[in-house]
Amino acid sequence: MDFDLILRNVSKHITLNSRESDYFISLLEPKKAVRNEFLLHEGEVCRHSAFVTHGCLYGYTVDHKGGEHVISFAPADWWIADLYSVISGKPARMNIRAQQDSEVLLLSRTKQEELHIRVPKFERFFRIIIENSLVASQQRIIDNLSLTAEERFRDFCRRYPTLTASVPQKHIASYIGITPEFFSKMRSRMSRKR
Amino acid sequence: MDFDLILRNVSKHITLNSRESDYFISLLEPKKAVRNEFLLHEGEVCRHSAFVTHGCLYGYTVDHKGGEHVISFAPADWWIADLYSVISGKPARMNIRAQQDSEVLLLSRTKQEELHIRVPKFERFFRIIIENSLVASQQRIIDNLSLTAEERFRDFCRRYPTLTASVPQKHIASYIGITPEFFSKMRSRMSRKR
DNA sequence: GGCAACAAATAATCTAGATTAAGAAATAAA
DNA sequence: TTTATTTCTTAATCTAGATTATTTGTTGCC
């Protein structure tokens, strides 16, 4: 199994000796998911955070009219979870699914808490990861309030060039908060212009 | 000066002995702000997190068309900062302002880092605070994508009953993502119905 | 008290994006 | 390779909420 990616991810923020990194790795549970497989169904309690090593996952919610809303994409080198459920132990509001055949490393909340106690540096690591997620999440709120759909799409392309090509358009449309029909219309309008 | 509130806030997540809490308090810088005073101007680097002990602050951004968007309210017992700027050291995108005459306790990022080293429990404390903020922030994204303005307003009233009465309507309108004009129209429509 | 500045209400008009409905392309599956 | 399923496109119509403009309350403040 390939733990290289996650160790490099961790080492961006904290430094581990080999005993610590061995211990960390011993807590991880590798898992494969085929295309379209669910890693989490809404209503289940989410007990793990997943670090993506290959492929791409995505998280989405379903509203009371049946509309699906993509909340986050997780390509390789990203973490994904229903944090609300992980923290509170209550049923998840999110579905997490594999966009393509993917591989992840699961870290259960229980093991994560052990890790915080045995190697307190990880408290710092996760604080930093979450700080960055919060900044991104707030920026997305600002963008949704102040940019047009077209501007949000351009932003998306700039920020996630890889995803732009590899995920279905309807998921991008959903992520930026518009319908697939309008997305299509918008794109043809954009290409006509230049 | 009144440190009771912040100590109770901290003790929700970690336990301090009296030496630790004295040290923590020694890092805090009390500050008063009169109504409408800015604690942070967009473009400045945000070097502190503020814990509100009295009154209420709010954070907002200004888009390229001059539109203001309220990002967060911080009544007593809440933290507020432009986290992006605090973390990156880059110019803030947010303005932070006093809604009413207010009192805050400032914790500089430098002092916070000292604190993390001397009392590592605080790493945990801030991780938890930020985890909760992230959950709230993600829920707000979901709500903006899947609820109508009226539903978002009802939600707002349920979640922040105190604020509903005490902050200007245009700020609530901005927070839930609509214009003050539409907010007014919506409210009269709502009261007509029941 | 009276004037200035701001906050809220009302109404007419406009628009970004939703909805509905078909068909065309592309993928998957058999 | 044919069929089935899903994704994407196009187009007509519709609507939640924006914009603009005017009026009426409020809350300062000298």
PDB file of N, CA and C in Angstrom, chain A residues 131-132 135, chain B residues 43-48 82-93 109 113:
ATOM      1  N   GLU A 131      -8.531  24.815   9.544  1.00  0.00           N
ATOM      2  CA  GLU A 131      -8.467  26.259   9.322  1.00  0.00           C
ATOM      3  C   GLU A 131      -8.517  26.567   7.836  1.00  0.00           C
ATOM      4  N   ASN A 132      -7.735  25.835   7.056  1.00  0.00           N
ATOM      5  CA  ASN A 132      -7.716  26.074   5.616  1.00  0.00           C
ATOM      6  C   ASN A 132      -9.059  25.765   4.973  1.00  0.00           C
ATOM      7  N   VAL A 135     -11.424  28.653   5.727  1.00  0.00           N
ATOM      8  CA  VAL A 135     -11.166  29.805   4.856  1.00  0.00           C
ATOM      9  C   VAL A 135     -11.780  29.562   3.484  1.00  0.00           C
TER      10      VAL A 135
ATOM     11  N   GLY B  43      -8.023  45.214   3.610  1.00  0.00           N
ATOM     12  CA  GLY B  43      -6.750  45.723   3.101  1.00  0.00           C
ATOM     13  C   GLY B  43      -5.652  45.718   4.166  1.00  0.00           C
ATOM     14  N   GLU B  44      -6.036  45.912   5.435  1.00  0.00           N
ATOM     15  CA  GLU B  44      -5.081  45.764   6.534  1.00  0.00           C
ATOM     16  C   GLU B  44      -4.811  44.286   6.779  1.00  0.00           C
ATOM     17  N   VAL B  45      -3.682  43.982   7.401  1.00  0.00           N
ATOM     18  CA  VAL B  45      -3.473  42.600   7.822  1.00  0.00           C
ATOM     19  C   VAL B  45      -4.145  42.393   9.178  1.00  0.00           C
ATOM     20  N   CYS B  46      -4.942  41.331   9.272  1.00  0.00           N
ATOM     21  CA  CYS B  46      -5.634  41.030  10.526  1.00  0.00           C
ATOM     22  C   CYS B  46      -4.701  40.225  11.416  1.00  0.00           C
ATOM     23  N   ARG B  47      -4.306  40.810  12.536  1.00  0.00           N
ATOM     24  CA  ARG B  47      -3.311  40.143  13.378  1.00  0.00           C
ATOM     25  C   ARG B  47      -3.892  39.542  14.656  1.00  0.00           C
ATOM     26  N   HIS B  48      -5.201  39.722  14.862  1.00  0.00           N
ATOM     27  CA  HIS B  48      -5.807  39.229  16.097  1.00  0.00           C
ATOM     28  C   HIS B  48      -7.095  38.456  15.836  1.00  0.00           C
ATOM     29  N   ASP B  82     -10.708  37.847  10.546  1.00  0.00           N
ATOM     30  CA  ASP B  82     -10.577  37.453   9.147  1.00  0.00           C
ATOM     31  C   ASP B  82      -9.537  36.354   9.109  1.00  0.00           C
ATOM     32  N   LEU B  83     -10.007  35.125   9.232  1.00  0.00           N
ATOM     33  CA  LEU B  83      -9.106  33.983   9.386  1.00  0.00           C
ATOM     34  C   LEU B  83      -8.129  33.881   8.222  1.00  0.00           C
ATOM     35  N   TYR B  84      -8.630  34.162   7.021  1.00  0.00           N
ATOM     36  CA  TYR B  84      -7.755  34.131   5.844  1.00  0.00           C
ATOM     37  C   TYR B  84      -6.528  34.999   6.053  1.00  0.00           C
ATOM     38  N   SER B  85      -6.777  36.221   6.506  1.00  0.00           N
ATOM     39  CA  SER B  85      -5.684  37.163   6.697  1.00  0.00           C
ATOM     40  C   SER B  85      -4.789  36.768   7.874  1.00  0.00           C
ATOM     41  N   VAL B  86      -5.412  36.334   8.950  1.00  0.00           N
ATOM     42  CA  VAL B  86      -4.663  35.915  10.134  1.00  0.00           C
ATOM     43  C   VAL B  86      -3.681  34.796   9.775  1.00  0.00           C
ATOM     44  N   ILE B  87      -4.176  33.816   9.037  1.00  0.00           N
ATOM     45  CA  ILE B  87      -3.354  32.655   8.692  1.00  0.00           C
ATOM     46  C   ILE B  87      -2.263  32.995   7.693  1.00  0.00           C
ATOM     47  N   SER B  88      -2.650  33.740   6.651  1.00  0.00           N
ATOM     48  CA  SER B  88      -1.732  33.937   5.535  1.00  0.00           C
ATOM     49  C   SER B  88      -0.840  35.159   5.710  1.00  0.00           C
ATOM     50  N   GLY B  89      -1.255  36.066   6.594  1.00  0.00           N
ATOM     51  CA  GLY B  89      -0.524  37.324   6.721  1.00  0.00           C
ATOM     52  C   GLY B  89      -0.778  38.274   5.562  1.00  0.00           C
ATOM     53  N   LYS B  90      -1.744  37.914   4.705  1.00  0.00           N
ATOM     54  CA  LYS B  90      -2.070  38.782   3.567  1.00  0.00           C
ATOM     55  C   LYS B  90      -3.188  39.763   3.943  1.00  0.00           C
ATOM     56  N   PRO B  91      -3.394  40.809   3.135  1.00  0.00           N
ATOM     57  CA  PRO B  91      -4.399  41.823   3.456  1.00  0.00           C
ATOM     58  C   PRO B  91      -5.797  41.221   3.605  1.00  0.00           C
ATOM     59  N   ALA B  92      -6.524  41.682   4.581  1.00  0.00           N
ATOM     60  CA  ALA B  92      -7.865  41.173   4.865  1.00  0.00           C
ATOM     61  C   ALA B  92      -8.834  41.523   3.752  1.00  0.00           C
ATOM     62  N   ARG B  93      -9.804  40.633   3.541  1.00  0.00           N
ATOM     63  CA  ARG B  93     -10.862  40.887   2.560  1.00  0.00           C
ATOM     64  C   ARG B  93     -12.125  41.324   3.286  1.00  0.00           C
ATOM     65  N   ARG B 109      -2.123  36.628  16.827  1.00  0.00           N
ATOM     66  CA  ARG B 109      -1.693  35.331  16.298  1.00  0.00           C
ATOM     67  C   ARG B 109      -0.363  34.906  16.935  1.00  0.00           C
ATOM     68  N   GLU B 113       0.205  31.555  19.095  1.00  0.00           N
ATOM     69  CA  GLU B 113       1.194  30.517  18.805  1.00  0.00           C
ATOM     70  C   GLU B 113       2.028  30.173  20.039  1.00  0.00           C
TER      71      GLU B 113
END
